[in-house]
Coordinates of C-alpha atoms and ligand atoms in Angstrom, one line a residue:
X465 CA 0.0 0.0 0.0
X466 CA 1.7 3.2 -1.0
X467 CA 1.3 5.8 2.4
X468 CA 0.4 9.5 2.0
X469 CA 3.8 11.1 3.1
X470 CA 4.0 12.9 6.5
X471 CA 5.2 16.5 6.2
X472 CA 8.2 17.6 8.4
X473 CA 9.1 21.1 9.0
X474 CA 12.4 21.8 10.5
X475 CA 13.4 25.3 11.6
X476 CA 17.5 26.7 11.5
X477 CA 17.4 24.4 8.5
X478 CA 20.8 26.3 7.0
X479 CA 22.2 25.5 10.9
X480 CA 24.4 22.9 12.0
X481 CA 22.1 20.7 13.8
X482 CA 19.9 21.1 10.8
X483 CA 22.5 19.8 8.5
X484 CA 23.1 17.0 11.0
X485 CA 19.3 15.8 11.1
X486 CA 17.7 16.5 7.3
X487 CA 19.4 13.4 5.9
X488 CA 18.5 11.7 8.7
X489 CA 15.1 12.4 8.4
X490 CA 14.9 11.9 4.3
X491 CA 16.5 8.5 4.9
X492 CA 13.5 7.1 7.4
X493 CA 15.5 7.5 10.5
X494 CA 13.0 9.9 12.1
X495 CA 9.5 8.1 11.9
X496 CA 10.5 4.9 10.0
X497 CA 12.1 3.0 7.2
X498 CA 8.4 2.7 5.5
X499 CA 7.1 6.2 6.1
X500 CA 7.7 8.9 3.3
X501 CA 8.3 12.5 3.9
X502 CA 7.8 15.7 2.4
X503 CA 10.3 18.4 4.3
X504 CA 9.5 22.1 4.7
X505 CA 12.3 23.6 5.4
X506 CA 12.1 27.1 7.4
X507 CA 14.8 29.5 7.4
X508 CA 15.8 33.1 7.9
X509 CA 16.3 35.2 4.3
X510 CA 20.0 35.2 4.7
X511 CA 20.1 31.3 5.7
X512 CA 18.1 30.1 2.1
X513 CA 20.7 30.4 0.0
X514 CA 22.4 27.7 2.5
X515 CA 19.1 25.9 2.9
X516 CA 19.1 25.3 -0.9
X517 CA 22.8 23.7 -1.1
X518 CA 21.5 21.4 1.2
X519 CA 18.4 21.0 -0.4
X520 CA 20.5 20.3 -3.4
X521 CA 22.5 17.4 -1.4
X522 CA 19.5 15.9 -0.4
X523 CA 18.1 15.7 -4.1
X524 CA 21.5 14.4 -4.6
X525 CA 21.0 11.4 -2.4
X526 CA 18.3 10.0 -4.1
X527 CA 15.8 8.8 -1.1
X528 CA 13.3 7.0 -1.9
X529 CA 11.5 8.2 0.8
X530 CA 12.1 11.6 0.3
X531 CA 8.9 12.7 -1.6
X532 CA 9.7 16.9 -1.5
X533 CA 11.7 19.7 -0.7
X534 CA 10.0 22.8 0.4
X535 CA 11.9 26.2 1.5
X536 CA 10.4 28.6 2.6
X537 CA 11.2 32.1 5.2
X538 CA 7.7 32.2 5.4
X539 CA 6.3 30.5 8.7
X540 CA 2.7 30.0 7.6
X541 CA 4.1 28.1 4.6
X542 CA 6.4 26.0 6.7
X543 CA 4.0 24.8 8.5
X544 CA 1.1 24.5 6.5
X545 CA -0.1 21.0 7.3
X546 CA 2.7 20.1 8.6
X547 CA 2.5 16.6 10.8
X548 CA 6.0 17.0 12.5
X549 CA 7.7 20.3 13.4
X550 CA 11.2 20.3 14.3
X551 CA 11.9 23.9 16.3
X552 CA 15.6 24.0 15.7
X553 CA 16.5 27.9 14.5
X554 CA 16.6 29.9 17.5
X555 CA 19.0 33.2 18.6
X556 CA 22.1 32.3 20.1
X557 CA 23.7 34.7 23.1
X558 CA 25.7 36.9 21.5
X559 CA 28.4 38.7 23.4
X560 CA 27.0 41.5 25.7
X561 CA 23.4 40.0 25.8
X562 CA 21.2 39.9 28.9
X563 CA 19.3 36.5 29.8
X564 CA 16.0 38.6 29.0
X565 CA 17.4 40.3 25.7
X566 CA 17.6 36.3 24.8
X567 CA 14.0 35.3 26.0
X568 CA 12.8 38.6 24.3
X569 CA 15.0 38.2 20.7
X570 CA 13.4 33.8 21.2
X571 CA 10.0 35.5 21.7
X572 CA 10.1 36.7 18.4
X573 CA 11.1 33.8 16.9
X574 CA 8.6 30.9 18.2
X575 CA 5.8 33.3 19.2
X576 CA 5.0 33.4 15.6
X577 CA 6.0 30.2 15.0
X578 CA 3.6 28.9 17.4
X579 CA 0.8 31.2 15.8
X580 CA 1.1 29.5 12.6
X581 CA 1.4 26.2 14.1
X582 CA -2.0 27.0 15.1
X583 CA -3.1 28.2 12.1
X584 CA -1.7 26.1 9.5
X585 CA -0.7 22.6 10.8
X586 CA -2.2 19.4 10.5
X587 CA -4.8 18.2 13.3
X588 CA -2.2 15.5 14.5
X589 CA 0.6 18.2 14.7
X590 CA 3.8 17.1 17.1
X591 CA 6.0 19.7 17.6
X592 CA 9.5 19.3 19.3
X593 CA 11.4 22.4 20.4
X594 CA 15.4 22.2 20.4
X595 CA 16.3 25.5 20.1
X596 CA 17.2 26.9 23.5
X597 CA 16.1 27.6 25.8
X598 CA 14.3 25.1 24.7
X599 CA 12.0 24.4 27.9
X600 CA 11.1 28.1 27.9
X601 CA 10.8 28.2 23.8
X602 CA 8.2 25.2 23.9
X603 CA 6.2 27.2 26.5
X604 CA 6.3 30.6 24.2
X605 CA 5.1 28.7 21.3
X606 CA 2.4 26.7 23.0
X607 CA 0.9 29.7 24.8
X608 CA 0.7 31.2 21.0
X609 CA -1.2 28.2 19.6
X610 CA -4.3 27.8 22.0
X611 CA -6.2 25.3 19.4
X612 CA -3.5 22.8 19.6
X613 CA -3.8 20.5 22.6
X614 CA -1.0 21.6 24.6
X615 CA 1.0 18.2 25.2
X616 CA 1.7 18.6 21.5
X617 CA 4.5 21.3 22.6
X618 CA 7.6 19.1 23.7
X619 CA 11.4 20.1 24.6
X620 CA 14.5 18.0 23.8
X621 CA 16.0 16.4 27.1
X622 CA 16.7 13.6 24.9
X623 CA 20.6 14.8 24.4
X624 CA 20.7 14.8 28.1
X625 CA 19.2 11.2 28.8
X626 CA 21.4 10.0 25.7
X627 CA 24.6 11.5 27.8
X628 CA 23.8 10.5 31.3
X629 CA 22.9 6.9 29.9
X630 CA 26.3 7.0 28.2
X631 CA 28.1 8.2 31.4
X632 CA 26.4 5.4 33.7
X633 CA 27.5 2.8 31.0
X634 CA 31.1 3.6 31.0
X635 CA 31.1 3.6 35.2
X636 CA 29.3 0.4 36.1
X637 CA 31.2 -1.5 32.8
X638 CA 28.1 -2.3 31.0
X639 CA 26.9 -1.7 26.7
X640 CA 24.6 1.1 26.5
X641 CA 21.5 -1.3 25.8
X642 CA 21.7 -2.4 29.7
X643 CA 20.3 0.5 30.9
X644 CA 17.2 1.5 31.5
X645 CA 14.8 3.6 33.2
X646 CA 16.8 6.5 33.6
X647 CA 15.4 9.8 34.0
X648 CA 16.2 13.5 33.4
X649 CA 14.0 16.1 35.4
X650 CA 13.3 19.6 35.0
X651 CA 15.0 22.4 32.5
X652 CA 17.7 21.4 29.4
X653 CA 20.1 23.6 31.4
X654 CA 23.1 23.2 33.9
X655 CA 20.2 22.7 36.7
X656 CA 18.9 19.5 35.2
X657 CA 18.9 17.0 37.2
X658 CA 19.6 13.0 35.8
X659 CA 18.0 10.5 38.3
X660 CA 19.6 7.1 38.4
X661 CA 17.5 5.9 41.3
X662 CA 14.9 4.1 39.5
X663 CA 17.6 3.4 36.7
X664 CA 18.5 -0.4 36.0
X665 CA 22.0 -1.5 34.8
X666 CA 21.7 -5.0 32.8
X667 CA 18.8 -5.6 35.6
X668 CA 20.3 -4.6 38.7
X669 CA 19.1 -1.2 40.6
X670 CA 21.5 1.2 38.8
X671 CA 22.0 3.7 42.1
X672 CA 22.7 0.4 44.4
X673 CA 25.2 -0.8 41.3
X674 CA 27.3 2.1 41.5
X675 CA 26.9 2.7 45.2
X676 CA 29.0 5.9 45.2
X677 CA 27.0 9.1 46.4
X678 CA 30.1 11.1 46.0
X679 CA 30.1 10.0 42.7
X680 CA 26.8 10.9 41.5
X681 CA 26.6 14.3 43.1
X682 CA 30.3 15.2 42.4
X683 CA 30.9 13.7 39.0
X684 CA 27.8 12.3 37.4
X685 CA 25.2 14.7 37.6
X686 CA 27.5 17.9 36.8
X687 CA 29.2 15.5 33.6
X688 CA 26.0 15.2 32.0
X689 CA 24.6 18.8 33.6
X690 CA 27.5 20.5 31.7
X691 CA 28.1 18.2 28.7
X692 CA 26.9 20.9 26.4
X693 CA 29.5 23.6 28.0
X694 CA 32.4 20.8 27.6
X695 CA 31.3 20.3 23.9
X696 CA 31.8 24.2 23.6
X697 CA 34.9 24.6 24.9
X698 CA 36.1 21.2 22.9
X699 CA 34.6 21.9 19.7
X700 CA 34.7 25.8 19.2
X701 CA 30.8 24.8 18.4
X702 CA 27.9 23.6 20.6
X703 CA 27.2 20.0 19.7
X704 CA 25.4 19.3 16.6
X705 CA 25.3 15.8 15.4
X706 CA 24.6 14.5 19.1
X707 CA 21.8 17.1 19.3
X708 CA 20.5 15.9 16.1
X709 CA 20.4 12.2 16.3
X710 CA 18.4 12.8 19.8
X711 CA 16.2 15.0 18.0
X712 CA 15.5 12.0 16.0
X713 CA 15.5 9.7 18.8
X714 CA 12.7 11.9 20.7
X715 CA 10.7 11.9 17.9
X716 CA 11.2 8.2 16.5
X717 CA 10.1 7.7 20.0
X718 CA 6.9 10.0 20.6
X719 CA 5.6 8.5 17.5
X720 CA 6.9 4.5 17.7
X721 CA 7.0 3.9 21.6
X722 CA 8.9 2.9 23.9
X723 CA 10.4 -0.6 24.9
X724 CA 8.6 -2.8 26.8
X725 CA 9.5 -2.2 30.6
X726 CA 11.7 1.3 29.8
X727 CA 11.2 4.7 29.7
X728 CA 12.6 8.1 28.6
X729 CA 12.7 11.7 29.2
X730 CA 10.9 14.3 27.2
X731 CA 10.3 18.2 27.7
X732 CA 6.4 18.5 28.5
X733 CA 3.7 20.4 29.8
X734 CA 3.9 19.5 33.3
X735 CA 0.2 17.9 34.9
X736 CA 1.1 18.4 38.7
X737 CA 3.2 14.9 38.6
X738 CA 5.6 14.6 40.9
X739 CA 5.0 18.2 42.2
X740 CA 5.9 20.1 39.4
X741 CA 4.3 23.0 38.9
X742 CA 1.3 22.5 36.3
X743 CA 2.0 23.8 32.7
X744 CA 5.5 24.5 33.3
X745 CA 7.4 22.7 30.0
X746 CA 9.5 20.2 32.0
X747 CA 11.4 16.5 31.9
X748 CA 9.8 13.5 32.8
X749 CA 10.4 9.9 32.8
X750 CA 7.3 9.0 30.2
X751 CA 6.8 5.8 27.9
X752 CA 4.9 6.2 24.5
X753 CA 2.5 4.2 22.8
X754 CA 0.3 5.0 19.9
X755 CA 1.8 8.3 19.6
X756 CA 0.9 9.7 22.9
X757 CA 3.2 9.7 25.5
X758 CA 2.2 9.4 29.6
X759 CA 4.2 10.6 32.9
X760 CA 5.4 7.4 34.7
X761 CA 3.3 7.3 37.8
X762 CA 4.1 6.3 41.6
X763 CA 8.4 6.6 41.4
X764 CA 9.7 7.2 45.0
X765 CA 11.3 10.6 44.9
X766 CA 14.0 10.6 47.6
X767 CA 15.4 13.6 49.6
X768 CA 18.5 13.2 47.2
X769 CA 16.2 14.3 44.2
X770 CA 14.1 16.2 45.4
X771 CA 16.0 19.5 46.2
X772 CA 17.4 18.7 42.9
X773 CA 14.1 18.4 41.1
X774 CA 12.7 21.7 42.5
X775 CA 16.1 23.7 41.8
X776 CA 15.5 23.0 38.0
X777 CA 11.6 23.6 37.8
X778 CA 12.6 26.7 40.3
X779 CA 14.4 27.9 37.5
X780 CA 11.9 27.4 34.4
X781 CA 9.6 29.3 36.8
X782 CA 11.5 31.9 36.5
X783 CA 12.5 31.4 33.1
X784 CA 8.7 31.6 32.7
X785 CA 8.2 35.1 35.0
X786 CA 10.4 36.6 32.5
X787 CA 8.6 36.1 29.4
X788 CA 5.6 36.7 30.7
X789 CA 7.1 40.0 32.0
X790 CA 7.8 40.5 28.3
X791 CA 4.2 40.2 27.3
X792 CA 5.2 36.5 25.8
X793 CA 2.8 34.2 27.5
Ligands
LIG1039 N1 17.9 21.0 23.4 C1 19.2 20.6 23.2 O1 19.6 19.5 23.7 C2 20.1 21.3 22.3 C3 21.3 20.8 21.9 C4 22.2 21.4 21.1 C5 21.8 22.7 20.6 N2 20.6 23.2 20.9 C6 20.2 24.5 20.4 O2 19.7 24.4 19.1 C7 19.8 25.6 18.4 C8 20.3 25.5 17.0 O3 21.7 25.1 17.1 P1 22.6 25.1 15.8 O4 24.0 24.6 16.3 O5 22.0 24.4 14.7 O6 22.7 26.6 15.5 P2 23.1 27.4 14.2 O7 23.4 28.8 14.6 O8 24.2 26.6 13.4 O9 21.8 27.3 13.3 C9 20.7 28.0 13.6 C10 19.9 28.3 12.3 O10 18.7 28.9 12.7 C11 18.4 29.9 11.7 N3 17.3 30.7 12.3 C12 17.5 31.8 13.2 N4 16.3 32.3 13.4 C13 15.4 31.7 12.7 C14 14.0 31.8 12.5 N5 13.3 32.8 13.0 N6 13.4 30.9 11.6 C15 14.1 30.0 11.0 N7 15.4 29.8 11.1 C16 16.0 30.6 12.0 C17 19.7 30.5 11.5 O11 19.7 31.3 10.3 C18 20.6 29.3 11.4 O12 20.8 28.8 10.1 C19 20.6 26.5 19.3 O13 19.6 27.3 20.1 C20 21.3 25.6 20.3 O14 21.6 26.2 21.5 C21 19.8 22.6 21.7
LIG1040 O1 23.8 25.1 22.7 C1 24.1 24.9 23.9 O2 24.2 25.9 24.7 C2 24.4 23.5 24.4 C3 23.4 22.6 24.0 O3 22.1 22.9 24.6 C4 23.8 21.2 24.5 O4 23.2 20.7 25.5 O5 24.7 20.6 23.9

């Protein structure tokens, strides 16, 4: 049976994440390897001349999944019944900016994205924020898109749970696929906090495995906390290939579930769980099925992690109280 193709939009399509993730998504890594696509790509005026080389590349590759190349700096054509949106493009700090001079110059960009999101996209819209701050971002574009149900709006904590599974692999000795159940709560910032007390490692309670508190407090948490500094400082560049495959992999998830038994951590509009506050855009542990994802229910939330959770969501409420200040929300 030959499938109508789902539409993609990715923002900061010219960027280097967006370079990272396009062939990635054309080749059927994103919702799978029997799903077509037809990509909308959305771009600044001075990025579509780059947008267009790549579009070039992509022709170049022949997918046959690939079934069209949209580009566009027009947001209500990007995403004009679009299915998947991938919020990449956003406005870096630049040297002498203010935290709020970001949230303000990030306003402009996904308040109108979210407007047309509302306008233009497809019923079944998902939309996955990675541009940073991406927590905060997601929040912006959901608050301009009231006909969309809101759990729609996701952030990317996906990098994160990729890094802190990677981290917890090397330490106990085990392959990546032995570990499960690890969770990142809270903001895609240095606050984050990575939770390896419900983790397992090939079976075994992950926090009793490693049975180092020193550890996890001292080098653990601020490893994976602070990854995306370290790839700064290593790489002259923030991390683009890593950022892009967990794009994918949050996605590819959202939309084909999780493993039996496992979980993972997505950016969403908070429900109360856990006591976060409701409607804040935070992680959770969450498994997905039928493309809807739920909060894992009933973890035990230790003294440990607690302080840690509420520092983070502490700090997307104020992330929050700023854009609203700005007339944002
Ligand atoms: N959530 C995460 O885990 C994570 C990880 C890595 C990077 N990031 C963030 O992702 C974002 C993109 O990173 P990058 O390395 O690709 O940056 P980049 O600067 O290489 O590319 C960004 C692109 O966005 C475009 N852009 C800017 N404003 C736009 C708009 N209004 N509409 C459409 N396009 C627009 C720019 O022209 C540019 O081509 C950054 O904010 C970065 O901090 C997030
Ligand atoms: O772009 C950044 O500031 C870092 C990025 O969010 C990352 O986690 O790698």
């Amino acid at each position: 049976m030959t499938r109508t193709p789902v539409n993609v939009t990715v923002t900061g399509a010219a960027g280097q994440i967006g370079y990272a993730l396009l062939f990635r998504i054309a080749s059927g890594h994103l919702l799978g390897a029997d799903v077509p696509v037809k990509l909308r790509l959305l771009e600044i005026p001075q990025g579509l001349k780059a947008a267009e080389g790549t579009a070039m590349e992509l022709d170049d590759c022949a997918f046959p999944l690939l079934r069209g190349i949209e580009i566009t700096d027009d947001p209500n054509v990007a995403f004009d019944g679009s299915n998947v949106a991938l919020l990449v493009g956003a406005r870096p700090r630049t040297k002498g900016m203010e935290r709020g001079d970001l949230l303000e110059a990030n306003g402009g960009i996904f308040k109108p994205q979210g407007k047309a999101i509302n306008d233009h996209a497809a019923d079944d819209i998902k939309v996955l924020v990675v541009g940073n701050p991406a927590n905060t971002n997601a929040l912006i574009a959901q608050a301009a898109a009231p006909d969309v149900p809101a759990e729609r709006f996701t952030a990317m904590t996906r990098l994160d749970h990729n890094r802190a599974i990677s981290q917890l692999a090397k330490k106990t000795g085990v392959a990546v696929s032995e570990i499960r159940r690890l969770t990142i709560w809270g903001n895609h910032s240095a606050t984050q906090y990575p939770d390896i007390f419900h983790a397992e490692v090939a079976g075994k309670n992950a926090a009793e495995v490693v049975n180092d508190e020193q550890w996890l407090a001292d080098t653990f948490i601020p490893t994976v906390a602070k990854r995306g500094a370290a790839i700064i400082e290593a790489r002259g560049a923030s991390s683009a290939a890593s950022a892009a495959n967990a794009a994918i992999d949050h996605v590819h998830t959202w939309v084909n579930g999780t493993a039996e038994g496992d979980w993972t951590s997505m950016g969403i509009p908070s429900d109360g769980s856990y006591g976060v506050l409701e409607g804040l855009i935070s992680s959770f542990p969450v498994t997905c099925k039928d493309g809807k994802y739920e909060i894992v229910q009933g973890l035990d939330v230790n003294d440990f992690s607690r302080s840690r959770i509420d520092a983070s969501v502490q700090e997307l409420v104020e992330e929050r109280d700023a854009v609203r200040g700005l007339g944002l929300l």
